[in-house]
PDB file of C-alpha atoms in Angstrom:
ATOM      1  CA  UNK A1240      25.593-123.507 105.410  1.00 47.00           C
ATOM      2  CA  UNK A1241      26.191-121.825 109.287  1.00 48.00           C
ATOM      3  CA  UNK A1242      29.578-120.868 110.497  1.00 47.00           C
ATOM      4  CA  UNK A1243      30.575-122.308 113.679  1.00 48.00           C
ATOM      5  CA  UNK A1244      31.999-119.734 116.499  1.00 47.00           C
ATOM      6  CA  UNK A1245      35.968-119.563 117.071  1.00 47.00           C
ATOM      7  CA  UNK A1246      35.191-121.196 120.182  1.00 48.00           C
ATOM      8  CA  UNK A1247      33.798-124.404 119.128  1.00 50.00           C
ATOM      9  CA  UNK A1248      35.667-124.969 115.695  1.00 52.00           C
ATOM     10  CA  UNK A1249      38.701-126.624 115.417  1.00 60.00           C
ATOM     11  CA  UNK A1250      41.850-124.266 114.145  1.00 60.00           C
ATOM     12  CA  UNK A1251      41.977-126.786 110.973  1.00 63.00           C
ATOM     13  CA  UNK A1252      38.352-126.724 110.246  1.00 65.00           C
ATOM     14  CA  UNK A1253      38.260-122.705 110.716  1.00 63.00           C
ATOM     15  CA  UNK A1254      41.211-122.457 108.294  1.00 66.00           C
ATOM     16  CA  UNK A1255      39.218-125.138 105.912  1.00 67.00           C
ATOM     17  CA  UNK A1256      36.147-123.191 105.995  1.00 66.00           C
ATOM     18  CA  UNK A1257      38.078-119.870 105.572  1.00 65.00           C
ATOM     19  CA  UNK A1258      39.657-120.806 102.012  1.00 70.00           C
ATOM     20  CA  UNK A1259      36.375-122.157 100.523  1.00 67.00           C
ATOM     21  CA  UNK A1260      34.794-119.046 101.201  1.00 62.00           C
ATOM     22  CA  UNK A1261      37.202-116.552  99.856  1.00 64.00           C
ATOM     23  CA  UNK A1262      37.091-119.334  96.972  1.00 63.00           C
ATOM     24  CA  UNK A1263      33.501-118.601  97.015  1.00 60.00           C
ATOM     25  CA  UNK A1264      33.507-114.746  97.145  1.00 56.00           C
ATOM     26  CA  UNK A1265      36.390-114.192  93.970  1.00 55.00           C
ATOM     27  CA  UNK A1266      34.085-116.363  91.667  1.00 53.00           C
ATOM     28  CA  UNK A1267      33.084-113.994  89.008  1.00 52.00           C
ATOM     29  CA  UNK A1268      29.136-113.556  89.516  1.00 51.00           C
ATOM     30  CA  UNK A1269      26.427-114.411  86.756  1.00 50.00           C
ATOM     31  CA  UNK A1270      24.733-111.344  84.814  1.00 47.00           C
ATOM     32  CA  UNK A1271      21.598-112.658  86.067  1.00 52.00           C
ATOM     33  CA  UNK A1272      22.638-112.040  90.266  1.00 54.00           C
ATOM     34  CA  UNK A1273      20.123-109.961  91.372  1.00 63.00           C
ATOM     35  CA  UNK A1274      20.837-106.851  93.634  1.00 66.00           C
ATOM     36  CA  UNK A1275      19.684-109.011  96.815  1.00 66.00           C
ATOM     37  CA  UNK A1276      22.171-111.151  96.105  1.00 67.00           C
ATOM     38  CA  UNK A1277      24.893-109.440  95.960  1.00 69.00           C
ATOM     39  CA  UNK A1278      23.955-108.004  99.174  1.00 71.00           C
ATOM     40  CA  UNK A1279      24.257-110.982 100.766  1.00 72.00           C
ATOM     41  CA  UNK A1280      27.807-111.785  99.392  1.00 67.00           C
ATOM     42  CA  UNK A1281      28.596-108.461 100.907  1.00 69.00           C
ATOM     43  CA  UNK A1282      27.598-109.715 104.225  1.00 71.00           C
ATOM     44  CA  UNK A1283      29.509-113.337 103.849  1.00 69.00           C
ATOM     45  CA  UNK A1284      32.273-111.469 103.102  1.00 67.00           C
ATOM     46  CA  UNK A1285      31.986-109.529 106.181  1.00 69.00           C
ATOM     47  CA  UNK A1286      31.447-112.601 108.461  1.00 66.00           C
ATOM     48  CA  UNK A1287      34.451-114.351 106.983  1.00 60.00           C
ATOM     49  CA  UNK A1288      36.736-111.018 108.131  1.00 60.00           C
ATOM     50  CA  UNK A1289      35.244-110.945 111.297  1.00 64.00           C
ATOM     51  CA  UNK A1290      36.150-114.615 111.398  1.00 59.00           C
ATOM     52  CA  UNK A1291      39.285-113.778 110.374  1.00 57.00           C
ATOM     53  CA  UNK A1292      39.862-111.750 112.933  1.00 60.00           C
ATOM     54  CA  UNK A1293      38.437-113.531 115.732  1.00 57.00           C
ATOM     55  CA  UNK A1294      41.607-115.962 114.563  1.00 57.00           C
ATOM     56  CA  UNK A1295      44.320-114.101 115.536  1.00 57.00           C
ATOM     57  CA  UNK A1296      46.660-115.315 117.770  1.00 62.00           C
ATOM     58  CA  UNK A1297      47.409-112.285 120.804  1.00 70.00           C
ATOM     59  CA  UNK A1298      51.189-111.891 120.878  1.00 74.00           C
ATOM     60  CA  UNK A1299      53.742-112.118 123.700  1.00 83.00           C
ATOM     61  CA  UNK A1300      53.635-109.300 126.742  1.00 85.00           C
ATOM     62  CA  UNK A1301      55.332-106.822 126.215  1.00 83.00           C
ATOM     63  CA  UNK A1302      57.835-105.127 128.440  1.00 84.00           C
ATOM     64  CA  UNK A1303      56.559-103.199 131.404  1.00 86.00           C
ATOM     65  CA  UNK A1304      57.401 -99.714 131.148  1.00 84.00           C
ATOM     66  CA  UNK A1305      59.093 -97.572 133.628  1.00 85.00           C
ATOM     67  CA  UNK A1306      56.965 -95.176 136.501  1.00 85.00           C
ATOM     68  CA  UNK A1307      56.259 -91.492 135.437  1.00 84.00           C
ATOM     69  CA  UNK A1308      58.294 -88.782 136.535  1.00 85.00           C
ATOM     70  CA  UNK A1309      56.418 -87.811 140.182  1.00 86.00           C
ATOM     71  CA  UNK A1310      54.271 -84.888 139.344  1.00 83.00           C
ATOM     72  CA  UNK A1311      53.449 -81.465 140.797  1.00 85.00           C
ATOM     73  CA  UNK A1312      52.258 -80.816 144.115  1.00 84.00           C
ATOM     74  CA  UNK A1313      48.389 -80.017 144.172  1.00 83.00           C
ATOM     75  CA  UNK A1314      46.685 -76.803 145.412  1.00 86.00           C
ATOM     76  CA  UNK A1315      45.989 -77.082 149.401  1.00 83.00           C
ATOM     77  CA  UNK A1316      42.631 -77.896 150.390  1.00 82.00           C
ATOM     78  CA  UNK A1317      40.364 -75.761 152.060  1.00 85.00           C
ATOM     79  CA  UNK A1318      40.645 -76.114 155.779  1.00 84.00           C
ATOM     80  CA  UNK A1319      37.854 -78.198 157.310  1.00 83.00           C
ATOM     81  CA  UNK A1320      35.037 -77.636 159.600  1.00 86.00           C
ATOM     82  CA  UNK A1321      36.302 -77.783 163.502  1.00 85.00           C
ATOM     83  CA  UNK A1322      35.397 -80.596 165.656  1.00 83.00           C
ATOM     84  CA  UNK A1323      33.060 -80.285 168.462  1.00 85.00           C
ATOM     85  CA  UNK A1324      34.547 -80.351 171.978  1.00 85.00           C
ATOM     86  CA  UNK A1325      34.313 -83.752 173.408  1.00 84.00           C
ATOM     87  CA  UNK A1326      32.728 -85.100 176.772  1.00 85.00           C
ATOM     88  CA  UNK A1327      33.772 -83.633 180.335  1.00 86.00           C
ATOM     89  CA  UNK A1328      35.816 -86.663 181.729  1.00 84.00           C
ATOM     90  CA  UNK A1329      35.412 -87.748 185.390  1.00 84.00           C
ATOM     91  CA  UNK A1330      36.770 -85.971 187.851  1.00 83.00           C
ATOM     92  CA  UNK A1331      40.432 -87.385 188.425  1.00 77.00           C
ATOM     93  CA  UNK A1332      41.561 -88.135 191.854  1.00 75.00           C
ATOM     94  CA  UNK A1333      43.636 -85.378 193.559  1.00 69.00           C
ATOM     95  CA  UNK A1334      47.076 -87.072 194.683  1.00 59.00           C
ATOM     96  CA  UNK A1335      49.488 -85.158 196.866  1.00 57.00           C
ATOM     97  CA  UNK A1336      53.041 -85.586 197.864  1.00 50.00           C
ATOM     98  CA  UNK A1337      53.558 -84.630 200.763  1.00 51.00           C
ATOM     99  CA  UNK A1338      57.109 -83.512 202.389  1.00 48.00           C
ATOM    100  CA  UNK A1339      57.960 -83.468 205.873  1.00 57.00           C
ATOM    101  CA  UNK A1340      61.089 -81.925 206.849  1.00 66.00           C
ATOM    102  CA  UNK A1341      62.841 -83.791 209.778  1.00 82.00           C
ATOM    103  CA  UNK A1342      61.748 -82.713 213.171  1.00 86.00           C
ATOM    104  CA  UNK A1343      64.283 -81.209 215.865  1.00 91.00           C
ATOM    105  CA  UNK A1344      63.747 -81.210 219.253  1.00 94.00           C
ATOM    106  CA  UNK A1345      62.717 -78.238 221.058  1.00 97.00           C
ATOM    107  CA  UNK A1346      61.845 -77.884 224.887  1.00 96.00           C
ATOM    108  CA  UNK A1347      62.737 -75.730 227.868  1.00 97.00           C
ATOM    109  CA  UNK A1348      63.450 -76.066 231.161  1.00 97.00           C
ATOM    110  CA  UNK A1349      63.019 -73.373 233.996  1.00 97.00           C
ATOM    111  CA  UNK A1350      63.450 -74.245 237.784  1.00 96.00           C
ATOM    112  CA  UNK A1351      63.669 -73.168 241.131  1.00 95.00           C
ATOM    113  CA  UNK A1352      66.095 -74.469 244.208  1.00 93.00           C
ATOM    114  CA  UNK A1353      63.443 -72.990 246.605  1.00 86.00           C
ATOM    115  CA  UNK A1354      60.413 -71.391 245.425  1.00 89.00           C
ATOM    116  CA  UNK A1355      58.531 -71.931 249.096  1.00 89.00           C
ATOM    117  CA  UNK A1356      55.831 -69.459 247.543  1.00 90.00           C
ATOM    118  CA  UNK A1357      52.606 -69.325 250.038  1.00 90.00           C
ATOM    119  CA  UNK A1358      49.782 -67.332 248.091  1.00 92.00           C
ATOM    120  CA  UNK A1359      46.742 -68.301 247.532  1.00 92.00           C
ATOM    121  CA  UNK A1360      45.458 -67.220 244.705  1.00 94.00           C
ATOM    122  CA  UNK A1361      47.889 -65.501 241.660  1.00 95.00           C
ATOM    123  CA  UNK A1362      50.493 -66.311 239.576  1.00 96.00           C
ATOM    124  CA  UNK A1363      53.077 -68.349 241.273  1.00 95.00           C
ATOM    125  CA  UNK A1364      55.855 -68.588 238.651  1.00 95.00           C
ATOM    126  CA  UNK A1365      56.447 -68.021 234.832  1.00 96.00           C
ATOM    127  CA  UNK A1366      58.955 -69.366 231.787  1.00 97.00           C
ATOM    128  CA  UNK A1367      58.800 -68.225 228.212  1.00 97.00           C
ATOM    129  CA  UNK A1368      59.416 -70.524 225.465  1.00 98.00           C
ATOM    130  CA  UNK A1369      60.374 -69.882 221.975  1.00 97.00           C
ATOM    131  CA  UNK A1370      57.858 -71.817 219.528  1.00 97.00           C
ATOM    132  CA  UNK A1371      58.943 -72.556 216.142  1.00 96.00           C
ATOM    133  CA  UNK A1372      55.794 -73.193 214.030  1.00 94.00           C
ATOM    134  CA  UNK A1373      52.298 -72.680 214.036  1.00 93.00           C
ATOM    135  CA  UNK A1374      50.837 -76.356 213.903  1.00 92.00           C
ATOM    136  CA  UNK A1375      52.741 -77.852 216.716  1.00 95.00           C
ATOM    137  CA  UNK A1376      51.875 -78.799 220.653  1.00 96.00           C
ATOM    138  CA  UNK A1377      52.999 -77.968 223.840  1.00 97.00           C
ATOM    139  CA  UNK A1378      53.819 -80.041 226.522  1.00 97.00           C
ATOM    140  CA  UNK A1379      54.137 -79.047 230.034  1.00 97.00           C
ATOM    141  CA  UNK A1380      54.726 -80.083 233.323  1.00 95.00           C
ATOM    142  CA  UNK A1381      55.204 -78.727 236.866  1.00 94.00           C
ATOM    143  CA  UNK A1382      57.307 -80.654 238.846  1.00 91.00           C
ATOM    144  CA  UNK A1383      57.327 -79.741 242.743  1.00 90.00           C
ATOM    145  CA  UNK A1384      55.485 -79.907 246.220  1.00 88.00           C
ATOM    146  CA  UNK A1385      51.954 -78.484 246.394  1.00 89.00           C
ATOM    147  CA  UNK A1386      50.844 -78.094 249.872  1.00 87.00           C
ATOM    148  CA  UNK A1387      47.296 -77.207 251.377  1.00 87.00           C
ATOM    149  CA  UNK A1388      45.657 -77.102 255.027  1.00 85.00           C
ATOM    150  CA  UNK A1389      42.363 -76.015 256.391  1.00 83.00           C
ATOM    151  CA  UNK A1390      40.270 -75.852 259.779  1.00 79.00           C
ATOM    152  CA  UNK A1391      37.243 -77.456 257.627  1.00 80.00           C
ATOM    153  CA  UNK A1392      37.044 -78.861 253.960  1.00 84.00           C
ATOM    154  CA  UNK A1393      38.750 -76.868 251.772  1.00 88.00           C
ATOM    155  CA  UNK A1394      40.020 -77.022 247.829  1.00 90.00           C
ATOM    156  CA  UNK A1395      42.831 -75.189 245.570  1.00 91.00           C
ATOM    157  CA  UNK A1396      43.324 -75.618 242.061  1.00 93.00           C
ATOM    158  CA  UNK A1397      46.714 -75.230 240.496  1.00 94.00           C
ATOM    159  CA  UNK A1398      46.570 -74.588 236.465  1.00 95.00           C
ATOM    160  CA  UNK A1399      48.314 -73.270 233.565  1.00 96.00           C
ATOM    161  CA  UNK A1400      48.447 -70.078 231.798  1.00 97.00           C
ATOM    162  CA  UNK A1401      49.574 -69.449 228.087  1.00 97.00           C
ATOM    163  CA  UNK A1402      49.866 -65.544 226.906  1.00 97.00           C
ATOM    164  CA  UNK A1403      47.759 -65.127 230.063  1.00 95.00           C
ATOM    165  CA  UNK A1404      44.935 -67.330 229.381  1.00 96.00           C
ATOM    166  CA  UNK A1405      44.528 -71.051 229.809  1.00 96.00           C
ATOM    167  CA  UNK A1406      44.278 -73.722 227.355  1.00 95.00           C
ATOM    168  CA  UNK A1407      41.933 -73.989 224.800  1.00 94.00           C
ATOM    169  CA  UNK A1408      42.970 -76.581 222.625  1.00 91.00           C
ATOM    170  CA  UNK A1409      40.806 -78.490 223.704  1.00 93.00           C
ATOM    171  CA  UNK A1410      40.419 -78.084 227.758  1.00 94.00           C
ATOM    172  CA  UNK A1411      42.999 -76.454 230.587  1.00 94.00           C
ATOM    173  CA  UNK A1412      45.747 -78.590 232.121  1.00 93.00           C
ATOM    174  CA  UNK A1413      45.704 -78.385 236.264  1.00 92.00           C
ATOM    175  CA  UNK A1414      45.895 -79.822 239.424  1.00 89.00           C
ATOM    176  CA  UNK A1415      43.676 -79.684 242.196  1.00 87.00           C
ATOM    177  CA  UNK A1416      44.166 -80.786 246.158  1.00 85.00           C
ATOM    178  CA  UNK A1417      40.788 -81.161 248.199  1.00 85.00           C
ATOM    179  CA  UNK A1418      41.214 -81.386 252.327  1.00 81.00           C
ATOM    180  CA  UNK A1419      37.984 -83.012 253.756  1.00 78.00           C
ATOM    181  CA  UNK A1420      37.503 -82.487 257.409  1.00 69.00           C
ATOM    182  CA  UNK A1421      35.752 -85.621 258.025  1.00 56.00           C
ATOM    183  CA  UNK A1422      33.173 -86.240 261.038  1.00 53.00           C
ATOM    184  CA  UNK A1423      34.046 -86.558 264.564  1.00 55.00           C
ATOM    185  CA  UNK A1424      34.211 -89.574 265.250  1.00 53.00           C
ATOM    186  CA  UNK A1425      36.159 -90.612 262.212  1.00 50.00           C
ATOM    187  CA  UNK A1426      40.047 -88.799 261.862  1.00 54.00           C
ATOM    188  CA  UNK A1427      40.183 -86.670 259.494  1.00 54.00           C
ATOM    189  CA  UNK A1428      40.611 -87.437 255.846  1.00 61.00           C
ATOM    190  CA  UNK A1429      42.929 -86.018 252.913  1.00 62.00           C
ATOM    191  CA  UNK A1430      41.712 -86.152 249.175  1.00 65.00           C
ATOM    192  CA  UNK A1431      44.425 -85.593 246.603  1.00 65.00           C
ATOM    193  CA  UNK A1432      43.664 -84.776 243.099  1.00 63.00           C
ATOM    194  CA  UNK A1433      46.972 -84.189 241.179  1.00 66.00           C
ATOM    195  CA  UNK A1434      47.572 -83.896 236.854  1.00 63.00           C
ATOM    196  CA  UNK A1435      51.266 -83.020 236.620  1.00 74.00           C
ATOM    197  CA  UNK A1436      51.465 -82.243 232.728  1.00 87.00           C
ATOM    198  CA  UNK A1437      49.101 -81.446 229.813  1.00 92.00           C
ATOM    199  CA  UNK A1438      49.218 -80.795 226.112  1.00 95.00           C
ATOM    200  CA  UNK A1439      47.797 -77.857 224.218  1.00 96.00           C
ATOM    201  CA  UNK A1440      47.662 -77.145 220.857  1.00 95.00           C
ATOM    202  CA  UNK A1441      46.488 -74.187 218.936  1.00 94.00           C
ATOM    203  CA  UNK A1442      49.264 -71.461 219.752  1.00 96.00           C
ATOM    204  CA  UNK A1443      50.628 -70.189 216.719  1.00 95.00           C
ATOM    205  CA  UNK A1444      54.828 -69.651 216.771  1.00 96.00           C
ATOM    206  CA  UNK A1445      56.993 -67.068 218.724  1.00 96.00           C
ATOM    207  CA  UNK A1446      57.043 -66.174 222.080  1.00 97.00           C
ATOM    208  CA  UNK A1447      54.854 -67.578 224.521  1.00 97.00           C
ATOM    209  CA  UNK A1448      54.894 -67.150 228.093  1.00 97.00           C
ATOM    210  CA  UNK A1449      53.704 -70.160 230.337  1.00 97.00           C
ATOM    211  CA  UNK A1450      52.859 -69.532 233.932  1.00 97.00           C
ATOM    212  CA  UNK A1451      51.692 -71.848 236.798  1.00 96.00           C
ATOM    213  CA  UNK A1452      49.163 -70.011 238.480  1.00 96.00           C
ATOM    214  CA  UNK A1453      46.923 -70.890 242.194  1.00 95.00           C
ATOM    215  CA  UNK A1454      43.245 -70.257 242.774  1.00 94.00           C
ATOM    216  CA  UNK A1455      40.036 -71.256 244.286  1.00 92.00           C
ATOM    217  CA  UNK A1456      37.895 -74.578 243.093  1.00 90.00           C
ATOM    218  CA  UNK A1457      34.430 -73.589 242.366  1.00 85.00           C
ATOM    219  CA  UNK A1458      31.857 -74.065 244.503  1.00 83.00           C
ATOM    220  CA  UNK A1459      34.590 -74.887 247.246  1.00 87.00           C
ATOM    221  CA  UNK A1460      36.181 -72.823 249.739  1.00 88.00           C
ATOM    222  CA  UNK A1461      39.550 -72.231 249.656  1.00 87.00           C
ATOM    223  CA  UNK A1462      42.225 -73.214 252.127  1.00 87.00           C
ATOM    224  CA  UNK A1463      45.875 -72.311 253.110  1.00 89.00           C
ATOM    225  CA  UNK A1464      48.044 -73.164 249.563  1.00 89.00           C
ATOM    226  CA  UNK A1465      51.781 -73.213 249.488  1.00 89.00           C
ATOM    227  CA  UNK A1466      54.112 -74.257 246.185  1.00 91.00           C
ATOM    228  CA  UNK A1467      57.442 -75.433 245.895  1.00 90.00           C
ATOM    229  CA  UNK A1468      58.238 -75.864 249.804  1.00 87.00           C
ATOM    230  CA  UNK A1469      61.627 -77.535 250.972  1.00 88.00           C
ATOM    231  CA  UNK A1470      62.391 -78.478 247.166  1.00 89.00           C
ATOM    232  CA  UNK A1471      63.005 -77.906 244.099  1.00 92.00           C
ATOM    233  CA  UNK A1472      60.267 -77.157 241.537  1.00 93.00           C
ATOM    234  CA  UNK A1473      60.709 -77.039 237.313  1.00 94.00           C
ATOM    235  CA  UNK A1474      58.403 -76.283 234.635  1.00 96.00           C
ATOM    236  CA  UNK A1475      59.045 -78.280 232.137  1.00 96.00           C
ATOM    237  CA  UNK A1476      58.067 -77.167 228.100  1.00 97.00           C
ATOM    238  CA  UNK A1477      58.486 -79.511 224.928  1.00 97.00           C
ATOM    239  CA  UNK A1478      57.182 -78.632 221.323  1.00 97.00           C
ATOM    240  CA  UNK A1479      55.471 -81.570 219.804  1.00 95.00           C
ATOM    241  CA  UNK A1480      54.564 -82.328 216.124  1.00 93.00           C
ATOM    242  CA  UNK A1481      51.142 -82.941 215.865  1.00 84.00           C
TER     243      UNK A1481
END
């Protein structure tokens, strides 16, 4: 007869089956059982325990327990290999701030009631002018009568002077008046060419001594000049931010 599994027998039938053979194994045995067969009593018997035990019901769960006291702190790790360096980022975009401080007015004034100055060529009249920075302009203006007369055509030029020289930044600032005799049988003719102010820039700060000077056109002879006759004549100077 086969044993059925735990897991296809009924609990009754197991129990059933369990008795007959423990019924089976304390029979006494016969004088004639051989050695074989009491080997395989041995091994019924040890299926029926194993059966036996495959019956056991598992008990109720049992109470968890409680969390171990936090243990010791471990030995420190050898430090690890150092990262490479990374990749070069874009170039970032420069940003500046920039400040400006509030701008106060500076300019000049230098006149004459009669200057009535007839040369023709030299330095007629001068007025120096404190500059207070380096990236500034100048304005200037000559305010007053420029007068010229000839026999024949004649020109005069009338220009500006800074520190002796005249402007650079970028061209010179003058006036010229041009007399053209005309032919005979028309009258004669006059041809005024007049610029009464100018900026330059490039002067760096401090003094700076601004003159309004007469002299020759080129290519043109000159004629009889006169400045500043019967009225009054200024030279105007203003520092400008550029």
């Amino acid at each position: 007869m086969r044993l059925q599994g735990p897991a296809t027998a009924s609990p009754q039938r197991l129990l059933g089956l369990l008795l007959l053979l423990l019924l089976q194994l304390r029979a006494p045995s016969s004088a004639s059982e051989t050695p074989k067969g009491k080997q395989k009593a041995l091994l019924r018997q040890r299926e029926v325990v194993d059966l036996y035990n495959g019956m056991c019901l598992q008990g109720p769960t049992g109470v968890p327990g409680r969390d171990g006291s936090p243990g010791a702190n471990g030995i420190p790790g050898t430090p690890g290999i150092p990262g490479r360096d990374g990749f070069k980022g874009e170039k970032g975009e420069c940003l500046r701030e920039v400040f400006e401080e509030s701008w106060t007015p500076n300019y000049k004034q230098c006149s004459w009631s009669s200057l009535n100055y007839g040369i023709d060529l030299g330095k007629i009249a001068e007025c120096t002018f404190t500059k207070m920075r380096s990236n500034s302009a100048l304005r200037v203006l000559f305010s007053g009568s420029l007068r010229l007369k000839c026999r024949s055509a004649c020109c005069q030029r009338w220009y500006f002077t800074f520190n002796g020289a005249e402007c650079s930044g970028p061209l010179p600032i003058e006036a010229i008046i041009y007399l053209d005799q005309g032919s005979p049988e028309l009258n004669s003719t006059i041809n005024i060419h007049r610029t009464s102010s100018g900026l330059c820039e490039g002067i760096g700060a401090g003094l700076v001594d601004i003159a309004i000077w007469v002299g020759t056109c080129s290519d043109y002879p000159k004629g009889d000049a006169s400045t500043g006759w019967n009225s009054v004549s200024r030279i105007i100077i203003e520092e400008l931010p550029k």
